Amino acid sequence: MKKMKGPLFIFLISLLVYSCAEKKSLEEKSITLNQKEKDYIKAIPGEDQELDAELIKKGEVLVAYSDCYDCHKEVNRAKGPAFRDIAKRYPANTIYIEHLARQVIRGSKGSWGYPVMSPHPQVKKEDAEAMVTFILSLRGQ
Ligand code: HEC
């Protein structure tokens, strides 16, 4: 019986070391993932304003009837960034709503590392602002 203790001890120690190492590499992986997410989102600091519920609804309908969902999805990336990721980057306030509405009308490239968003010259400024208000309302969901 005494003879068995040595190998058993070594076995238990190596099991312990192995499981710690495994746990550490998992933690490292999730840190790199978080960093990647941060580098992608590039959250801009700023105040959130309360968004008009009517405008959000109007924007949701306008987005559904436009071509936005050809390239965007709410939660996942597609040809363009996910609406929820856009909402994570930009504070929900007038400055960014106006900025993003201009981007939708003029088209955008280089902000997210995707190819390009085609311009939407037919979309009115106030409609583009409603659409963007809907997108930014997905912040924190
Ligand atoms: C042809 C595909 C396509 C269509 C259609 C499209 N988008 Fe985009 N959108 C993109 C791509 C690609 C990007 C990222 C561009 C970049 O990296 O700057 C983007 C980016 C955006 C952004 C973020 C811009 C920025 O500067 O961060 C908003 C907001 C947006 N789209 C809203 C819309 C809305 C609203 C519609 C519908 C009217 C729409 N998109 C239609 C492809 C598209």
mmCIF file of C-alpha atoms and ligand atoms in Angstrom:
data_model
loop_
_atom_site.group_PDB
_atom_site.id
_atom_site.type_symbol
_atom_site.label_atom_id
_atom_site.label_comp_id
_atom_site.label_asym_id
_atom_site.label_seq_id
_atom_site.Cartn_x
_atom_site.Cartn_y
_atom_site.Cartn_z
ATOM 1 C CA MET A 1 0.000 0.000 0.000
ATOM 2 C CA LYS A 2 2.811 2.354 0.910
ATOM 3 C CA LYS A 3 4.388 1.789 -2.515
ATOM 4 C CA MET A 4 1.255 3.068 -4.309
ATOM 5 C CA LYS A 5 1.232 6.447 -2.614
ATOM 6 C CA GLY A 6 4.112 7.968 -4.668
ATOM 7 C CA PRO A 7 2.607 7.499 -8.134
ATOM 8 C CA LEU A 8 -0.862 8.401 -6.904
ATOM 9 C CA PHE A 9 0.511 11.603 -5.410
ATOM 10 C CA ILE A 10 2.273 12.509 -8.640
ATOM 11 C CA PHE A 11 -0.868 11.751 -10.594
ATOM 12 C CA LEU A 12 -2.965 14.007 -8.373
ATOM 13 C CA ILE A 13 -0.421 16.835 -8.546
ATOM 14 C CA SER A 14 -0.237 16.689 -12.311
ATOM 15 C CA LEU A 15 -4.024 16.647 -12.535
ATOM 16 C CA LEU A 16 -4.097 19.795 -10.406
ATOM 17 C CA VAL A 17 -1.411 21.550 -12.455
ATOM 18 C CA TYR A 18 -3.121 20.531 -15.676
ATOM 19 C CA SER A 19 -6.523 21.817 -14.615
ATOM 20 C CA CYS A 20 -5.062 25.135 -13.436
ATOM 21 C CA ALA A 21 -3.229 25.586 -16.719
ATOM 22 C CA GLU A 22 -6.406 24.779 -18.621
ATOM 23 C CA LYS A 23 -8.365 27.341 -16.627
ATOM 24 C CA LYS A 24 -5.720 29.996 -17.183
ATOM 25 C CA SER A 25 -5.674 29.540 -20.927
ATOM 26 C CA LEU A 26 -9.470 29.816 -20.999
ATOM 27 C CA GLU A 27 -9.235 33.084 -19.071
ATOM 28 C CA GLU A 28 -6.572 34.353 -21.454
ATOM 29 C CA LYS A 29 -8.782 33.449 -24.393
ATOM 30 C CA SER A 30 -11.729 35.386 -23.029
ATOM 31 C CA ILE A 31 -9.493 38.401 -22.301
ATOM 32 C CA THR A 32 -8.262 38.404 -25.918
ATOM 33 C CA LEU A 33 -11.863 38.073 -27.096
ATOM 34 C CA ASN A 34 -12.969 41.027 -24.952
ATOM 35 C CA GLN A 35 -10.072 43.069 -26.287
ATOM 36 C CA LYS A 36 -10.998 42.186 -29.859
ATOM 37 C CA GLU A 37 -14.601 43.215 -29.197
ATOM 38 C CA LYS A 38 -13.380 46.514 -27.700
ATOM 39 C CA ASP A 39 -11.105 47.206 -30.676
ATOM 40 C CA TYR A 40 -14.007 46.526 -33.025
ATOM 41 C CA ILE A 41 -16.668 48.548 -31.204
ATOM 42 C CA LYS A 42 -14.404 51.539 -30.313
ATOM 43 C CA ALA A 43 -17.052 52.896 -27.935
ATOM 44 C CA ILE A 44 -17.216 56.697 -27.965
ATOM 45 C CA PRO A 45 -17.796 58.286 -24.565
ATOM 46 C CA GLY A 46 -20.773 60.606 -24.309
ATOM 47 C CA GLU A 47 -24.140 61.285 -22.746
ATOM 48 C CA ASP A 48 -27.226 59.310 -23.711
ATOM 49 C CA GLN A 49 -30.390 61.315 -24.156
ATOM 50 C CA GLU A 50 -33.871 59.956 -23.721
ATOM 51 C CA LEU A 51 -35.098 58.958 -27.163
ATOM 52 C CA ASP A 52 -38.576 59.742 -28.425
ATOM 53 C CA ALA A 53 -40.601 56.502 -28.465
ATOM 54 C CA GLU A 54 -42.663 57.650 -31.478
ATOM 55 C CA LEU A 55 -39.502 58.412 -33.443
ATOM 56 C CA ILE A 56 -38.042 55.000 -32.586
ATOM 57 C CA LYS A 57 -41.182 53.301 -33.891
ATOM 58 C CA LYS A 58 -41.169 55.406 -37.044
ATOM 59 C CA GLY A 59 -37.500 54.577 -37.587
ATOM 60 C CA GLU A 60 -38.084 50.860 -37.108
ATOM 61 C CA VAL A 61 -40.767 50.905 -39.823
ATOM 62 C CA LEU A 62 -38.639 53.009 -42.202
ATOM 63 C CA VAL A 63 -35.684 50.658 -41.752
ATOM 64 C CA ALA A 64 -37.910 47.654 -42.457
ATOM 65 C CA TYR A 65 -39.247 49.237 -45.664
ATOM 66 C CA SER A 66 -35.836 50.417 -46.903
ATOM 67 C CA ASP A 67 -32.902 48.257 -48.053
ATOM 68 C CA CYS A 68 -31.104 48.348 -44.685
ATOM 69 C CA TYR A 69 -31.713 44.706 -43.846
ATOM 70 C CA ASP A 70 -30.031 43.651 -47.109
ATOM 71 C CA CYS A 71 -26.758 44.387 -45.348
ATOM 72 C CA HIS A 72 -27.534 44.782 -41.651
ATOM 73 C CA LYS A 73 -28.945 42.549 -38.957
ATOM 74 C CA GLU A 74 -29.922 43.597 -35.499
ATOM 75 C CA VAL A 75 -27.657 41.307 -33.494
ATOM 76 C CA ASN A 76 -25.156 39.706 -35.866
ATOM 77 C CA ARG A 77 -22.695 41.089 -38.355
ATOM 78 C CA ALA A 78 -23.600 40.653 -42.006
ATOM 79 C CA LYS A 79 -22.385 42.674 -44.993
ATOM 80 C CA GLY A 80 -22.431 45.595 -42.587
ATOM 81 C CA PRO A 81 -22.007 45.916 -38.820
ATOM 82 C CA ALA A 82 -24.821 44.710 -36.517
ATOM 83 C CA PHE A 83 -27.209 47.483 -35.478
ATOM 84 C CA ARG A 84 -26.567 46.545 -31.869
ATOM 85 C CA ASP A 85 -22.810 47.061 -32.390
ATOM 86 C CA ILE A 86 -23.419 50.472 -33.957
ATOM 87 C CA ALA A 87 -25.539 51.300 -30.904
ATOM 88 C CA LYS A 88 -22.663 50.212 -28.651
ATOM 89 C CA ARG A 89 -20.243 52.612 -30.343
ATOM 90 C CA TYR A 90 -22.247 55.828 -30.533
ATOM 91 C CA PRO A 91 -23.862 57.645 -27.606
ATOM 92 C CA ALA A 92 -27.584 58.072 -28.211
ATOM 93 C CA ASN A 93 -27.720 61.846 -28.513
ATOM 94 C CA THR A 94 -28.507 64.520 -31.116
ATOM 95 C CA ILE A 95 -24.892 64.987 -32.218
ATOM 96 C CA TYR A 96 -24.430 61.347 -33.187
ATOM 97 C CA ILE A 97 -27.951 60.948 -34.556
ATOM 98 C CA GLU A 98 -27.266 63.820 -36.977
ATOM 99 C CA HIS A 99 -23.809 62.475 -37.800
ATOM 100 C CA LEU A 100 -25.058 58.954 -38.522
ATOM 101 C CA ALA A 101 -28.051 60.206 -40.510
ATOM 102 C CA ARG A 102 -25.558 62.039 -42.756
ATOM 103 C CA GLN A 103 -23.531 58.828 -43.081
ATOM 104 C CA VAL A 104 -26.641 56.908 -44.181
ATOM 105 C CA ILE A 105 -27.470 59.528 -46.829
ATOM 106 C CA ARG A 106 -23.904 60.063 -48.067
ATOM 107 C CA GLY A 107 -22.708 56.489 -47.642
ATOM 108 C CA SER A 108 -19.916 55.378 -45.372
ATOM 109 C CA LYS A 109 -16.641 53.547 -45.529
ATOM 110 C CA GLY A 110 -13.670 52.924 -43.304
ATOM 111 C CA SER A 111 -15.443 53.204 -39.948
ATOM 112 C CA TRP A 112 -15.922 49.507 -39.310
ATOM 113 C CA GLY A 113 -13.445 47.783 -41.583
ATOM 114 C CA TYR A 114 -16.147 46.610 -43.998
ATOM 115 C CA PRO A 115 -16.294 47.534 -47.662
ATOM 116 C CA VAL A 116 -18.736 50.385 -48.195
ATOM 117 C CA MET A 117 -22.271 51.390 -47.388
ATOM 118 C CA SER A 118 -23.870 52.684 -50.533
ATOM 119 C CA PRO A 119 -25.295 56.221 -50.302
ATOM 120 C CA HIS A 120 -29.047 56.710 -49.855
ATOM 121 C CA PRO A 121 -29.681 60.099 -51.477
ATOM 122 C CA GLN A 122 -33.406 59.345 -51.738
ATOM 123 C CA VAL A 123 -33.745 59.117 -47.934
ATOM 124 C CA LYS A 124 -34.873 62.406 -46.338
ATOM 125 C CA LYS A 125 -32.787 63.832 -43.502
ATOM 126 C CA GLU A 126 -35.595 63.507 -40.957
ATOM 127 C CA ASP A 127 -36.282 59.916 -42.038
ATOM 128 C CA ALA A 128 -32.602 59.020 -41.780
ATOM 129 C CA GLU A 129 -32.583 60.540 -38.285
ATOM 130 C CA ALA A 130 -35.598 58.425 -37.319
ATOM 131 C CA MET A 131 -33.855 55.288 -38.633
ATOM 132 C CA VAL A 132 -30.706 56.064 -36.699
ATOM 133 C CA THR A 133 -32.744 56.842 -33.567
ATOM 134 C CA PHE A 134 -34.207 53.342 -33.841
ATOM 135 C CA ILE A 135 -30.704 51.847 -34.289
ATOM 136 C CA LEU A 136 -29.313 53.703 -31.268
ATOM 137 C CA SER A 137 -32.336 52.664 -29.190
ATOM 138 C CA LEU A 138 -30.862 49.151 -29.309
ATOM 139 C CA ARG A 139 -28.093 50.386 -26.987
ATOM 140 C CA GLY A 140 -27.849 48.331 -23.843
ATOM 141 C CA GLN A 141 -30.194 45.593 -25.065
HETATM 142 C C1 HEC B 1 -25.065 47.676 -49.463
HETATM 143 C C2 HEC B 1 -25.104 47.287 -48.079
HETATM 144 C C3 HEC B 1 -25.721 48.263 -47.082
HETATM 145 C C4 HEC B 1 -26.994 48.801 -47.072
HETATM 146 C C5 HEC B 1 -28.086 48.573 -48.093
HETATM 147 C C6 HEC B 1 -27.087 49.597 -45.862
HETATM 148 N N1 HEC B 1 -25.901 49.577 -45.176
HETATM 149 FE FE1 HEC B 1 -25.489 50.606 -43.464
HETATM 150 N N2 HEC B 1 -23.567 49.954 -43.569
HETATM 151 C C7 HEC B 1 -23.058 49.068 -44.504
HETATM 152 C C8 HEC B 1 -21.642 48.908 -44.300
HETATM 153 C C9 HEC B 1 -20.698 48.027 -45.103
HETATM 154 C C10 HEC B 1 -21.320 49.735 -43.189
HETATM 155 C C11 HEC B 1 -19.942 49.980 -42.581
HETATM 156 C C12 HEC B 1 -19.275 51.066 -43.374
HETATM 157 C C13 HEC B 1 -17.972 51.491 -42.779
HETATM 158 O O1 HEC B 1 -17.151 50.630 -42.421
HETATM 159 O O2 HEC B 1 -17.797 52.722 -42.658
HETATM 160 C C14 HEC B 1 -22.553 50.368 -42.763
HETATM 161 C C15 HEC B 1 -22.637 51.252 -41.698
HETATM 162 C C16 HEC B 1 -23.821 51.805 -41.225
HETATM 163 C C17 HEC B 1 -23.922 52.694 -40.103
HETATM 164 C C18 HEC B 1 -22.755 53.171 -39.241
HETATM 165 C C19 HEC B 1 -21.999 54.255 -39.960
HETATM 166 C C20 HEC B 1 -20.812 54.760 -39.190
HETATM 167 O O3 HEC B 1 -20.228 55.759 -39.626
HETATM 168 O O4 HEC B 1 -20.426 54.166 -38.176
HETATM 169 C C21 HEC B 1 -25.248 53.013 -39.959
HETATM 170 C C22 HEC B 1 -25.863 53.924 -38.918
HETATM 171 C C23 HEC B 1 -25.956 52.327 -41.001
HETATM 172 N N3 HEC B 1 -25.069 51.606 -41.755
HETATM 173 C C24 HEC B 1 -27.306 52.396 -41.200
HETATM 174 C C25 HEC B 1 -27.965 51.938 -42.346
HETATM 175 C C26 HEC B 1 -29.356 52.208 -42.653
HETATM 176 C C27 HEC B 1 -30.316 52.983 -41.771
HETATM 177 C C28 HEC B 1 -29.609 51.599 -43.865
HETATM 178 C C29 HEC B 1 -30.906 51.619 -44.655
HETATM 179 C C30 HEC B 1 -31.348 52.939 -45.105
HETATM 180 C C31 HEC B 1 -28.366 50.974 -44.300
HETATM 181 N N4 HEC B 1 -27.400 51.194 -43.355
HETATM 182 C C32 HEC B 1 -28.232 50.288 -45.491
HETATM 183 C C33 HEC B 1 -23.749 48.455 -45.507
HETATM 184 C C34 HEC B 1 -25.043 48.765 -45.893
#
